[in-house]
Amino acid sequence: MNSLLAISVASLLSSGQIWTHEGPPAQVIELFTSEGCSSCPPADRFLSKFEHKDSLWKEIIPIAYHVDYWDHLGWSDKFAKPEYTQLQRLYYAYDLVGSIYTPGFVVDGKEWRGFFNWMNRDLPTRELKSAEKLQLVRKGNHFQLKFDKQGNFDATLIFLSNNRFSKIRNGENRGRSLEHDFIAMERLQARSGNGNWQFDLQTDLEDIDAVVAWVTKPGSFERIQTVAGMIE
């Protein structure tokens, strides 16, 4: 093997990772938030507390969707995406949530208002159902997801960013410095009848810290299996 080929192979191997998970899926905590909302920083801090938990990824998966419907009130959230506003509206249309607001929590596909009970913010208990292995393989910006169960399933892949800071100059949070974790930077979806999916991230991995994936039945919001981890 010549030196150039050896370098190329080494580079390919170093850019690859494998994550696997089997047994009960992790509990997924989704937060709809905005830098333009004065009630959101406490919810953002609540989500950030999971960053150093031993249960992260295997037992719990936090995700922060920054919505854009606050942007016209004096401050444009640089992390906001219209598709996350649409996702929240979809949850409302399917009666997963009672209204559209921030901060809004959805835990395992159901609205969770426990955050607003400052005396008891325990997450909902749930019945643990084991599922087959879900494996995610990364080679550079290419991601292959494989579920050890045959049938029609939808797959969702979300790329997260941690430890991002913003100095807010206008709007309800004017003058505040905000820290954000588990920011949903990209969200990809696909359907498969053989338990295999291929995804390509079109943006740079430089600002991506973690990746999350799950599978559901078509038309369902219940995660059958999850897998997640940090990107090296």
mmCIF file with all atom_site columns, C-alpha atoms in Angstrom:
data_model
loop_
_atom_site.group_PDB
_atom_site.id
_atom_site.type_symbol
_atom_site.label_atom_id
_atom_site.label_alt_id
_atom_site.label_comp_id
_atom_site.label_asym_id
_atom_site.label_entity_id
_atom_site.label_seq_id
_atom_site.pdbx_PDB_ins_code
_atom_site.Cartn_x
_atom_site.Cartn_y
_atom_site.Cartn_z
_atom_site.occupancy
_atom_site.B_iso_or_equiv
_atom_site.pdbx_formal_charge
_atom_site.auth_seq_id
_atom_site.auth_comp_id
_atom_site.auth_asym_id
_atom_site.auth_atom_id
_atom_site.pdbx_PDB_model_num
ATOM 1   C CA . MET A 1 1   ? 0.000   0.000  0.000  1.00 0.00 ? 1   MET A CA 1
ATOM 2   C CA . ASN A 1 2   ? 1.540   3.318  -1.008 1.00 0.00 ? 2   ASN A CA 1
ATOM 3   C CA . SER A 1 3   ? 1.780   6.199  1.466  1.00 0.00 ? 3   SER A CA 1
ATOM 4   C CA . LEU A 1 4   ? -1.001  8.279  -0.115 1.00 0.00 ? 4   LEU A CA 1
ATOM 5   C CA . LEU A 1 5   ? -3.416  5.341  -0.026 1.00 0.00 ? 5   LEU A CA 1
ATOM 6   C CA . ALA A 1 6   ? -2.435  4.553  3.566  1.00 0.00 ? 6   ALA A CA 1
ATOM 7   C CA . ILE A 1 7   ? -3.162  8.144  4.598  1.00 0.00 ? 7   ILE A CA 1
ATOM 8   C CA . SER A 1 8   ? -6.513  8.020  2.790  1.00 0.00 ? 8   SER A CA 1
ATOM 9   C CA . VAL A 1 9   ? -7.531  4.768  4.503  1.00 0.00 ? 9   VAL A CA 1
ATOM 10  C CA . ALA A 1 10  ? -6.428  6.054  7.910  1.00 0.00 ? 10  ALA A CA 1
ATOM 11  C CA . SER A 1 11  ? -8.412  9.243  7.385  1.00 0.00 ? 11  SER A CA 1
ATOM 12  C CA . LEU A 1 12  ? -11.529 7.268  6.454  1.00 0.00 ? 12  LEU A CA 1
ATOM 13  C CA . LEU A 1 13  ? -11.223 5.030  9.511  1.00 0.00 ? 13  LEU A CA 1
ATOM 14  C CA . SER A 1 14  ? -10.659 7.966  11.851 1.00 0.00 ? 14  SER A CA 1
ATOM 15  C CA . SER A 1 15  ? -13.813 9.689  10.566 1.00 0.00 ? 15  SER A CA 1
ATOM 16  C CA . GLY A 1 16  ? -16.006 6.673  11.321 1.00 0.00 ? 16  GLY A CA 1
ATOM 17  C CA . GLN A 1 17  ? -18.068 5.827  14.399 1.00 0.00 ? 17  GLN A CA 1
ATOM 18  C CA . ILE A 1 18  ? -20.620 3.212  15.419 1.00 0.00 ? 18  ILE A CA 1
ATOM 19  C CA . TRP A 1 19  ? -23.393 3.619  17.981 1.00 0.00 ? 19  TRP A CA 1
ATOM 20  C CA . THR A 1 20  ? -25.746 0.814  19.042 1.00 0.00 ? 20  THR A CA 1
ATOM 21  C CA . HIS A 1 21  ? -28.648 0.493  21.439 1.00 0.00 ? 21  HIS A CA 1
ATOM 22  C CA . GLU A 1 22  ? -30.978 -2.362 22.327 1.00 0.00 ? 22  GLU A CA 1
ATOM 23  C CA . GLY A 1 23  ? -33.463 -3.012 25.109 1.00 0.00 ? 23  GLY A CA 1
ATOM 24  C CA . PRO A 1 24  ? -35.850 -0.230 26.198 1.00 0.00 ? 24  PRO A CA 1
ATOM 25  C CA . PRO A 1 25  ? -35.573 2.962  24.116 1.00 0.00 ? 25  PRO A CA 1
ATOM 26  C CA . ALA A 1 26  ? -34.385 6.163  25.758 1.00 0.00 ? 26  ALA A CA 1
ATOM 27  C CA . GLN A 1 27  ? -36.892 8.700  27.029 1.00 0.00 ? 27  GLN A CA 1
ATOM 28  C CA . VAL A 1 28  ? -37.017 11.574 24.534 1.00 0.00 ? 28  VAL A CA 1
ATOM 29  C CA . ILE A 1 29  ? -37.472 15.101 25.921 1.00 0.00 ? 29  ILE A CA 1
ATOM 30  C CA . GLU A 1 30  ? -38.316 17.665 23.254 1.00 0.00 ? 30  GLU A CA 1
ATOM 31  C CA . LEU A 1 31  ? -38.336 21.357 24.125 1.00 0.00 ? 31  LEU A CA 1
ATOM 32  C CA . PHE A 1 32  ? -39.788 24.044 21.872 1.00 0.00 ? 32  PHE A CA 1
ATOM 33  C CA . THR A 1 33  ? -37.962 27.245 22.778 1.00 0.00 ? 33  THR A CA 1
ATOM 34  C CA . SER A 1 34  ? -36.831 30.644 21.508 1.00 0.00 ? 34  SER A CA 1
ATOM 35  C CA . GLU A 1 35  ? -34.273 33.291 22.394 1.00 0.00 ? 35  GLU A CA 1
ATOM 36  C CA . GLY A 1 36  ? -37.056 35.844 21.980 1.00 0.00 ? 36  GLY A CA 1
ATOM 37  C CA . CYS A 1 37  ? -39.143 34.356 24.817 1.00 0.00 ? 37  CYS A CA 1
ATOM 38  C CA . SER A 1 38  ? -38.419 35.614 28.351 1.00 0.00 ? 38  SER A CA 1
ATOM 39  C CA . SER A 1 39  ? -39.895 32.423 29.873 1.00 0.00 ? 39  SER A CA 1
ATOM 40  C CA . CYS A 1 40  ? -37.573 30.129 27.923 1.00 0.00 ? 40  CYS A CA 1
ATOM 41  C CA . PRO A 1 41  ? -34.135 30.526 29.613 1.00 0.00 ? 41  PRO A CA 1
ATOM 42  C CA . PRO A 1 42  ? -35.192 28.512 32.711 1.00 0.00 ? 42  PRO A CA 1
ATOM 43  C CA . ALA A 1 43  ? -36.442 25.721 30.427 1.00 0.00 ? 43  ALA A CA 1
ATOM 44  C CA . ASP A 1 44  ? -33.172 25.823 28.477 1.00 0.00 ? 44  ASP A CA 1
ATOM 45  C CA . ARG A 1 45  ? -31.241 25.505 31.744 1.00 0.00 ? 45  ARG A CA 1
ATOM 46  C CA . PHE A 1 46  ? -33.427 22.583 32.807 1.00 0.00 ? 46  PHE A CA 1
ATOM 47  C CA . LEU A 1 47  ? -32.530 20.777 29.580 1.00 0.00 ? 47  LEU A CA 1
ATOM 48  C CA . SER A 1 48  ? -28.835 21.607 29.964 1.00 0.00 ? 48  SER A CA 1
ATOM 49  C CA . LYS A 1 49  ? -28.717 19.735 33.284 1.00 0.00 ? 49  LYS A CA 1
ATOM 50  C CA . PHE A 1 50  ? -28.834 16.447 31.395 1.00 0.00 ? 50  PHE A CA 1
ATOM 51  C CA . GLU A 1 51  ? -25.526 17.150 29.643 1.00 0.00 ? 51  GLU A CA 1
ATOM 52  C CA . HIS A 1 52  ? -23.440 15.524 32.380 1.00 0.00 ? 52  HIS A CA 1
ATOM 53  C CA . LYS A 1 53  ? -25.856 12.786 33.455 1.00 0.00 ? 53  LYS A CA 1
ATOM 54  C CA . ASP A 1 54  ? -24.627 9.196  33.206 1.00 0.00 ? 54  ASP A CA 1
ATOM 55  C CA . SER A 1 55  ? -28.033 8.317  31.740 1.00 0.00 ? 55  SER A CA 1
ATOM 56  C CA . LEU A 1 56  ? -27.555 10.607 28.741 1.00 0.00 ? 56  LEU A CA 1
ATOM 57  C CA . TRP A 1 57  ? -28.226 8.927  25.361 1.00 0.00 ? 57  TRP A CA 1
ATOM 58  C CA . LYS A 1 58  ? -28.929 5.439  26.747 1.00 0.00 ? 58  LYS A CA 1
ATOM 59  C CA . GLU A 1 59  ? -31.811 6.401  29.046 1.00 0.00 ? 59  GLU A CA 1
ATOM 60  C CA . ILE A 1 60  ? -32.625 9.974  28.128 1.00 0.00 ? 60  ILE A CA 1
ATOM 61  C CA . ILE A 1 61  ? -32.333 12.072 24.976 1.00 0.00 ? 61  ILE A CA 1
ATOM 62  C CA . PRO A 1 62  ? -32.877 15.862 25.236 1.00 0.00 ? 62  PRO A CA 1
ATOM 63  C CA . ILE A 1 63  ? -33.615 17.971 22.145 1.00 0.00 ? 63  ILE A CA 1
ATOM 64  C CA . ALA A 1 64  ? -34.208 21.723 21.862 1.00 0.00 ? 64  ALA A CA 1
ATOM 65  C CA . TYR A 1 65  ? -36.148 22.947 18.826 1.00 0.00 ? 65  TYR A CA 1
ATOM 66  C CA . HIS A 1 66  ? -35.821 26.701 18.366 1.00 0.00 ? 66  HIS A CA 1
ATOM 67  C CA . VAL A 1 67  ? -39.004 28.041 16.738 1.00 0.00 ? 67  VAL A CA 1
ATOM 68  C CA . ASP A 1 68  ? -39.208 31.188 14.624 1.00 0.00 ? 68  ASP A CA 1
ATOM 69  C CA . TYR A 1 69  ? -42.560 32.717 15.588 1.00 0.00 ? 69  TYR A CA 1
ATOM 70  C CA . TRP A 1 70  ? -40.908 34.980 18.156 1.00 0.00 ? 70  TRP A CA 1
ATOM 71  C CA . ASP A 1 71  ? -38.473 36.459 15.641 1.00 0.00 ? 71  ASP A CA 1
ATOM 72  C CA . HIS A 1 72  ? -40.695 39.376 14.612 1.00 0.00 ? 72  HIS A CA 1
ATOM 73  C CA . LEU A 1 73  ? -40.839 40.741 18.172 1.00 0.00 ? 73  LEU A CA 1
ATOM 74  C CA . GLY A 1 74  ? -37.413 42.364 18.187 1.00 0.00 ? 74  GLY A CA 1
ATOM 75  C CA . TRP A 1 75  ? -34.896 39.521 18.134 1.00 0.00 ? 75  TRP A CA 1
ATOM 76  C CA . SER A 1 76  ? -34.177 36.866 15.486 1.00 0.00 ? 76  SER A CA 1
ATOM 77  C CA . ASP A 1 77  ? -33.052 33.580 17.024 1.00 0.00 ? 77  ASP A CA 1
ATOM 78  C CA . LYS A 1 78  ? -30.115 32.359 14.922 1.00 0.00 ? 78  LYS A CA 1
ATOM 79  C CA . PHE A 1 79  ? -30.943 28.763 15.824 1.00 0.00 ? 79  PHE A CA 1
ATOM 80  C CA . ALA A 1 80  ? -34.620 29.010 14.859 1.00 0.00 ? 80  ALA A CA 1
ATOM 81  C CA . LYS A 1 81  ? -35.978 27.089 11.882 1.00 0.00 ? 81  LYS A CA 1
ATOM 82  C CA . PRO A 1 82  ? -39.452 27.327 10.358 1.00 0.00 ? 82  PRO A CA 1
ATOM 83  C CA . GLU A 1 83  ? -39.595 23.530 10.153 1.00 0.00 ? 83  GLU A CA 1
ATOM 84  C CA . TYR A 1 84  ? -39.479 23.342 13.955 1.00 0.00 ? 84  TYR A CA 1
ATOM 85  C CA . THR A 1 85  ? -42.444 25.699 14.147 1.00 0.00 ? 85  THR A CA 1
ATOM 86  C CA . GLN A 1 86  ? -44.192 23.386 11.677 1.00 0.00 ? 86  GLN A CA 1
ATOM 87  C CA . LEU A 1 87  ? -43.266 20.376 13.813 1.00 0.00 ? 87  LEU A CA 1
ATOM 88  C CA . GLN A 1 88  ? -44.894 21.971 16.846 1.00 0.00 ? 88  GLN A CA 1
ATOM 89  C CA . ARG A 1 89  ? -47.977 22.736 14.758 1.00 0.00 ? 89  ARG A CA 1
ATOM 90  C CA . LEU A 1 90  ? -48.015 19.113 13.613 1.00 0.00 ? 90  LEU A CA 1
ATOM 91  C CA . TYR A 1 91  ? -47.968 17.977 17.236 1.00 0.00 ? 91  TYR A CA 1
ATOM 92  C CA . TYR A 1 92  ? -50.910 20.296 17.886 1.00 0.00 ? 92  TYR A CA 1
ATOM 93  C CA . ALA A 1 93  ? -52.804 19.013 14.842 1.00 0.00 ? 93  ALA A CA 1
ATOM 94  C CA . TYR A 1 94  ? -52.417 15.442 16.096 1.00 0.00 ? 94  TYR A CA 1
ATOM 95  C CA . ASP A 1 95  ? -53.463 16.396 19.659 1.00 0.00 ? 95  ASP A CA 1
ATOM 96  C CA . LEU A 1 96  ? -50.073 15.680 21.173 1.00 0.00 ? 96  LEU A CA 1
ATOM 97  C CA . VAL A 1 97  ? -50.146 19.179 22.688 1.00 0.00 ? 97  VAL A CA 1
ATOM 98  C CA . GLY A 1 98  ? -53.068 21.367 23.703 1.00 0.00 ? 98  GLY A CA 1
ATOM 99  C CA . SER A 1 99  ? -51.710 24.611 22.248 1.00 0.00 ? 99  SER A CA 1
ATOM 100 C CA . ILE A 1 100 ? -48.658 26.169 20.619 1.00 0.00 ? 100 ILE A CA 1
ATOM 101 C CA . TYR A 1 101 ? -46.434 27.991 23.105 1.00 0.00 ? 101 TYR A CA 1
ATOM 102 C CA . THR A 1 102 ? -42.911 28.314 24.464 1.00 0.00 ? 102 THR A CA 1
ATOM 103 C CA . PRO A 1 103 ? -41.392 26.878 26.463 1.00 0.00 ? 103 PRO A CA 1
ATOM 104 C CA . GLY A 1 104 ? -43.251 23.740 25.479 1.00 0.00 ? 104 GLY A CA 1
ATOM 105 C CA . PHE A 1 105 ? -42.152 20.259 26.481 1.00 0.00 ? 105 PHE A CA 1
ATOM 106 C CA . VAL A 1 106 ? -43.091 16.982 24.805 1.00 0.00 ? 106 VAL A CA 1
ATOM 107 C CA . VAL A 1 107 ? -41.877 13.803 26.531 1.00 0.00 ? 107 VAL A CA 1
ATOM 108 C CA . ASP A 1 108 ? -42.183 10.505 24.682 1.00 0.00 ? 108 ASP A CA 1
ATOM 109 C CA . GLY A 1 109 ? -44.688 12.012 22.264 1.00 0.00 ? 109 GLY A CA 1
ATOM 110 C CA . LYS A 1 110 ? -46.954 13.551 24.924 1.00 0.00 ? 110 LYS A CA 1
ATOM 111 C CA . GLU A 1 111 ? -47.245 17.089 26.250 1.00 0.00 ? 111 GLU A CA 1
ATOM 112 C CA . TRP A 1 112 ? -45.502 17.492 29.612 1.00 0.00 ? 112 TRP A CA 1
ATOM 113 C CA . ARG A 1 113 ? -46.367 20.459 31.818 1.00 0.00 ? 113 ARG A CA 1
ATOM 114 C CA . GLY A 1 114 ? -44.463 19.154 34.825 1.00 0.00 ? 114 GLY A CA 1
ATOM 115 C CA . PHE A 1 115 ? -41.709 21.700 34.181 1.00 0.00 ? 115 PHE A CA 1
ATOM 116 C CA . PHE A 1 116 ? -44.028 24.450 35.404 1.00 0.00 ? 116 PHE A CA 1
ATOM 117 C CA . ASN A 1 117 ? -44.406 22.703 38.771 1.00 0.00 ? 117 ASN A CA 1
ATOM 118 C CA . TRP A 1 118 ? -41.199 24.019 40.337 1.00 0.00 ? 118 TRP A CA 1
ATOM 119 C CA . MET A 1 119 ? -41.694 21.853 43.445 1.00 0.00 ? 119 MET A CA 1
ATOM 120 C CA . ASN A 1 120 ? -41.748 18.589 41.468 1.00 0.00 ? 120 ASN A CA 1
ATOM 121 C CA . ARG A 1 121 ? -40.246 18.401 38.013 1.00 0.00 ? 121 ARG A CA 1
ATOM 122 C CA . ASP A 1 122 ? -39.916 14.651 37.863 1.00 0.00 ? 122 ASP A CA 1
ATOM 123 C CA . LEU A 1 123 ? -40.258 13.322 34.344 1.00 0.00 ? 123 LEU A CA 1
ATOM 124 C CA . PRO A 1 124 ? -43.235 11.067 33.590 1.00 0.00 ? 124 PRO A CA 1
ATOM 125 C CA . THR A 1 125 ? -42.865 7.409  34.482 1.00 0.00 ? 125 THR A CA 1
ATOM 126 C CA . ARG A 1 126 ? -43.291 4.996  31.621 1.00 0.00 ? 126 ARG A CA 1
ATOM 127 C CA . GLU A 1 127 ? -43.610 1.331  30.822 1.00 0.00 ? 127 GLU A CA 1
ATOM 128 C CA . LEU A 1 128 ? -40.277 0.044  29.590 1.00 0.00 ? 128 LEU A CA 1
ATOM 129 C CA . LYS A 1 129 ? -40.648 -2.017 26.436 1.00 0.00 ? 129 LYS A CA 1
ATOM 130 C CA . SER A 1 130 ? -37.599 -3.742 25.028 1.00 0.00 ? 130 SER A CA 1
ATOM 131 C CA . ALA A 1 131 ? -36.880 -3.582 21.320 1.00 0.00 ? 131 ALA A CA 1
ATOM 132 C CA . GLU A 1 132 ? -34.374 -4.970 18.865 1.00 0.00 ? 132 GLU A CA 1
ATOM 133 C CA . LYS A 1 133 ? -30.970 -3.399 18.243 1.00 0.00 ? 133 LYS A CA 1
ATOM 134 C CA . LEU A 1 134 ? -30.734 -0.094 16.426 1.00 0.00 ? 134 LEU A CA 1
ATOM 135 C CA . GLN A 1 135 ? -27.300 0.694  14.998 1.00 0.00 ? 135 GLN A CA 1
ATOM 136 C CA . LEU A 1 136 ? -26.002 3.936  13.515 1.00 0.00 ? 136 LEU A CA 1
ATOM 137 C CA . VAL A 1 137 ? -22.759 3.993  11.519 1.00 0.00 ? 137 VAL A CA 1
ATOM 138 C CA . ARG A 1 138 ? -20.976 7.178  10.500 1.00 0.00 ? 138 ARG A CA 1
ATOM 139 C CA . LYS A 1 139 ? -18.414 7.467  7.726  1.00 0.00 ? 139 LYS A CA 1
ATOM 140 C CA . GLY A 1 140 ? -17.582 11.134 7.421  1.00 0.00 ? 140 GLY A CA 1
ATOM 141 C CA . ASN A 1 141 ? -20.864 12.925 6.697  1.00 0.00 ? 141 ASN A CA 1
ATOM 142 C CA . HIS A 1 142 ? -22.629 9.718  5.627  1.00 0.00 ? 142 HIS A CA 1
ATOM 143 C CA . PHE A 1 143 ? -24.833 7.927  8.164  1.00 0.00 ? 143 PHE A CA 1
ATOM 144 C CA . GLN A 1 144 ? -26.312 4.449  7.852  1.00 0.00 ? 144 GLN A CA 1
ATOM 145 C CA . LEU A 1 145 ? -29.064 3.351  10.231 1.00 0.00 ? 145 LEU A CA 1
ATOM 146 C CA . LYS A 1 146 ? -30.004 -0.308 10.649 1.00 0.00 ? 146 LYS A CA 1
ATOM 147 C CA . PHE A 1 147 ? -32.850 -1.770 12.723 1.00 0.00 ? 147 PHE A CA 1
ATOM 148 C CA . ASP A 1 148 ? -32.830 -5.487 13.516 1.00 0.00 ? 148 ASP A CA 1
ATOM 149 C CA . LYS A 1 149 ? -36.509 -5.911 12.757 1.00 0.00 ? 149 LYS A CA 1
ATOM 150 C CA . GLN A 1 150 ? -38.282 -6.274 9.441  1.00 0.00 ? 150 GLN A CA 1
ATOM 151 C CA . GLY A 1 151 ? -41.253 -4.132 8.481  1.00 0.00 ? 151 GLY A CA 1
ATOM 152 C CA . ASN A 1 152 ? -42.170 -0.628 7.395  1.00 0.00 ? 152 ASN A CA 1
ATOM 153 C CA . PHE A 1 153 ? -40.645 1.996  9.675  1.00 0.00 ? 153 PHE A CA 1
ATOM 154 C CA . ASP A 1 154 ? -39.924 5.702  9.623  1.00 0.00 ? 154 ASP A CA 1
ATOM 155 C CA . ALA A 1 155 ? -36.495 6.870  10.756 1.00 0.00 ? 155 ALA A CA 1
ATOM 156 C CA . THR A 1 156 ? -35.592 10.278 12.160 1.00 0.00 ? 156 THR A CA 1
ATOM 157 C CA . LEU A 1 157 ? -32.034 11.563 12.412 1.00 0.00 ? 157 LEU A CA 1
ATOM 158 C CA . ILE A 1 158 ? -31.276 14.742 14.379 1.00 0.00 ? 158 ILE A CA 1
ATOM 159 C CA . PHE A 1 159 ? -27.955 16.545 14.712 1.00 0.00 ? 159 PHE A CA 1
ATOM 160 C CA . LEU A 1 160 ? -27.379 18.466 17.938 1.00 0.00 ? 160 LEU A CA 1
ATOM 161 C CA . SER A 1 161 ? -25.053 21.237 19.069 1.00 0.00 ? 161 SER A CA 1
ATOM 162 C CA . ASN A 1 162 ? -24.024 21.976 22.677 1.00 0.00 ? 162 ASN A CA 1
ATOM 163 C CA . ASN A 1 163 ? -22.473 24.838 24.613 1.00 0.00 ? 163 ASN A CA 1
ATOM 164 C CA . ARG A 1 164 ? -23.569 27.622 22.292 1.00 0.00 ? 164 ARG A CA 1
ATOM 165 C CA . PHE A 1 165 ? -23.818 31.173 23.640 1.00 0.00 ? 165 PHE A CA 1
ATOM 166 C CA . SER A 1 166 ? -25.764 34.226 22.519 1.00 0.00 ? 166 SER A CA 1
ATOM 167 C CA . LYS A 1 167 ? -25.689 37.827 23.673 1.00 0.00 ? 167 LYS A CA 1
ATOM 168 C CA . ILE A 1 168 ? -29.250 39.086 23.270 1.00 0.00 ? 168 ILE A CA 1
ATOM 169 C CA . ARG A 1 169 ? -29.468 42.744 22.238 1.00 0.00 ? 169 ARG A CA 1
ATOM 170 C CA . ASN A 1 170 ? -33.195 43.194 21.655 1.00 0.00 ? 170 ASN A CA 1
ATOM 171 C CA . GLY A 1 171 ? -36.545 41.659 22.513 1.00 0.00 ? 171 GLY A CA 1
ATOM 172 C CA . GLU A 1 172 ? -37.781 40.236 25.804 1.00 0.00 ? 172 GLU A CA 1
ATOM 173 C CA . ASN A 1 173 ? -34.334 38.889 26.786 1.00 0.00 ? 173 ASN A CA 1
ATOM 174 C CA . ARG A 1 174 ? -32.460 42.088 25.952 1.00 0.00 ? 174 ARG A CA 1
ATOM 175 C CA . GLY A 1 175 ? -29.136 42.356 27.773 1.00 0.00 ? 175 GLY A CA 1
ATOM 176 C CA . ARG A 1 176 ? -28.985 38.686 28.732 1.00 0.00 ? 176 ARG A CA 1
ATOM 177 C CA . SER A 1 177 ? -26.320 36.145 27.829 1.00 0.00 ? 177 SER A CA 1
ATOM 178 C CA . LEU A 1 178 ? -27.909 32.785 27.074 1.00 0.00 ? 178 LEU A CA 1
ATOM 179 C CA . GLU A 1 179 ? -26.370 29.326 26.899 1.00 0.00 ? 179 GLU A CA 1
ATOM 180 C CA . HIS A 1 180 ? -27.977 26.590 24.823 1.00 0.00 ? 180 HIS A CA 1
ATOM 181 C CA . ASP A 1 181 ? -27.454 22.831 24.716 1.00 0.00 ? 181 ASP A CA 1
ATOM 182 C CA . PHE A 1 182 ? -28.941 20.015 22.634 1.00 0.00 ? 182 PHE A CA 1
ATOM 183 C CA . ILE A 1 183 ? -29.891 22.458 19.863 1.00 0.00 ? 183 ILE A CA 1
ATOM 184 C CA . ALA A 1 184 ? -31.472 20.702 16.896 1.00 0.00 ? 184 ALA A CA 1
ATOM 185 C CA . MET A 1 185 ? -29.339 21.899 13.984 1.00 0.00 ? 185 MET A CA 1
ATOM 186 C CA . GLU A 1 186 ? -30.640 19.503 11.324 1.00 0.00 ? 186 GLU A CA 1
ATOM 187 C CA . ARG A 1 187 ? -33.531 17.021 11.262 1.00 0.00 ? 187 ARG A CA 1
ATOM 188 C CA . LEU A 1 188 ? -33.760 14.348 8.545  1.00 0.00 ? 188 LEU A CA 1
ATOM 189 C CA . GLN A 1 189 ? -36.430 11.696 7.966  1.00 0.00 ? 189 GLN A CA 1
ATOM 190 C CA . ALA A 1 190 ? -36.901 8.705  5.677  1.00 0.00 ? 190 ALA A CA 1
ATOM 191 C CA . ARG A 1 191 ? -39.042 5.572  5.331  1.00 0.00 ? 191 ARG A CA 1
ATOM 192 C CA . SER A 1 192 ? -37.866 2.026  4.712  1.00 0.00 ? 192 SER A CA 1
ATOM 193 C CA . GLY A 1 193 ? -39.386 -1.409 4.352  1.00 0.00 ? 193 GLY A CA 1
ATOM 194 C CA . ASN A 1 194 ? -36.210 -3.339 5.136  1.00 0.00 ? 194 ASN A CA 1
ATOM 195 C CA . GLY A 1 195 ? -34.856 -1.664 8.280  1.00 0.00 ? 195 GLY A CA 1
ATOM 196 C CA . ASN A 1 196 ? -32.050 0.173  6.484  1.00 0.00 ? 196 ASN A CA 1
ATOM 197 C CA . TRP A 1 197 ? -31.677 3.904  5.914  1.00 0.00 ? 197 TRP A CA 1
ATOM 198 C CA . GLN A 1 198 ? -29.000 6.098  4.348  1.00 0.00 ? 198 GLN A CA 1
ATOM 199 C CA . PHE A 1 199 ? -28.544 9.751  5.307  1.00 0.00 ? 199 PHE A CA 1
ATOM 200 C CA . ASP A 1 200 ? -26.088 12.379 4.137  1.00 0.00 ? 200 ASP A CA 1
ATOM 201 C CA . LEU A 1 201 ? -25.502 15.516 6.179  1.00 0.00 ? 201 LEU A CA 1
ATOM 202 C CA . GLN A 1 202 ? -25.070 18.400 3.754  1.00 0.00 ? 202 GLN A CA 1
ATOM 203 C CA . THR A 1 203 ? -23.620 20.830 6.309  1.00 0.00 ? 203 THR A CA 1
ATOM 204 C CA . ASP A 1 204 ? -20.250 20.846 8.048  1.00 0.00 ? 204 ASP A CA 1
ATOM 205 C CA . LEU A 1 205 ? -19.837 18.600 11.094 1.00 0.00 ? 205 LEU A CA 1
ATOM 206 C CA . GLU A 1 206 ? -17.714 21.258 12.792 1.00 0.00 ? 206 GLU A CA 1
ATOM 207 C CA . ASP A 1 207 ? -20.666 22.692 14.738 1.00 0.00 ? 207 ASP A CA 1
ATOM 208 C CA . ILE A 1 208 ? -22.296 19.297 15.429 1.00 0.00 ? 208 ILE A CA 1
ATOM 209 C CA . ASP A 1 209 ? -21.657 17.647 18.791 1.00 0.00 ? 209 ASP A CA 1
ATOM 210 C CA . ALA A 1 210 ? -24.086 14.729 18.852 1.00 0.00 ? 210 ALA A CA 1
ATOM 211 C CA . VAL A 1 211 ? -26.451 12.683 16.712 1.00 0.00 ? 211 VAL A CA 1
ATOM 212 C CA . VAL A 1 212 ? -29.796 11.141 17.639 1.00 0.00 ? 212 VAL A CA 1
ATOM 213 C CA . ALA A 1 213 ? -31.823 8.571  15.733 1.00 0.00 ? 213 ALA A CA 1
ATOM 214 C CA . TRP A 1 214 ? -35.078 6.721  16.319 1.00 0.00 ? 214 TRP A CA 1
ATOM 215 C CA . VAL A 1 215 ? -37.563 4.568  14.465 1.00 0.00 ? 215 VAL A CA 1
ATOM 216 C CA . THR A 1 216 ? -41.348 4.724  14.566 1.00 0.00 ? 216 THR A CA 1
ATOM 217 C CA . LYS A 1 217 ? -44.211 3.066  12.773 1.00 0.00 ? 217 LYS A CA 1
ATOM 218 C CA . PRO A 1 218 ? -45.637 5.183  9.922  1.00 0.00 ? 218 PRO A CA 1
ATOM 219 C CA . GLY A 1 219 ? -48.167 7.639  11.307 1.00 0.00 ? 219 GLY A CA 1
ATOM 220 C CA . SER A 1 220 ? -47.055 7.084  14.918 1.00 0.00 ? 220 SER A CA 1
ATOM 221 C CA . PHE A 1 221 ? -45.046 9.292  17.268 1.00 0.00 ? 221 PHE A CA 1
ATOM 222 C CA . GLU A 1 222 ? -44.077 6.439  19.601 1.00 0.00 ? 222 GLU A CA 1
ATOM 223 C CA . ARG A 1 223 ? -40.353 5.677  19.401 1.00 0.00 ? 223 ARG A CA 1
ATOM 224 C CA . ILE A 1 224 ? -39.851 1.941  19.046 1.00 0.00 ? 224 ILE A CA 1
ATOM 225 C CA . GLN A 1 225 ? -36.098 2.207  19.457 1.00 0.00 ? 225 GLN A CA 1
ATOM 226 C CA . THR A 1 226 ? -33.534 4.979  19.846 1.00 0.00 ? 226 THR A CA 1
ATOM 227 C CA . VAL A 1 227 ? -29.787 5.386  19.485 1.00 0.00 ? 227 VAL A CA 1
ATOM 228 C CA . ALA A 1 228 ? -27.611 8.440  20.141 1.00 0.00 ? 228 ALA A CA 1
ATOM 229 C CA . GLY A 1 229 ? -24.142 9.582  21.021 1.00 0.00 ? 229 GLY A CA 1
ATOM 230 C CA . MET A 1 230 ? -21.415 12.193 20.741 1.00 0.00 ? 230 MET A CA 1
ATOM 231 C CA . ILE A 1 231 ? -19.672 12.836 17.433 1.00 0.00 ? 231 ILE A CA 1
ATOM 232 C CA . GLU A 1 232 ? -15.890 12.743 17.678 1.00 0.00 ? 232 GLU A CA 1
#
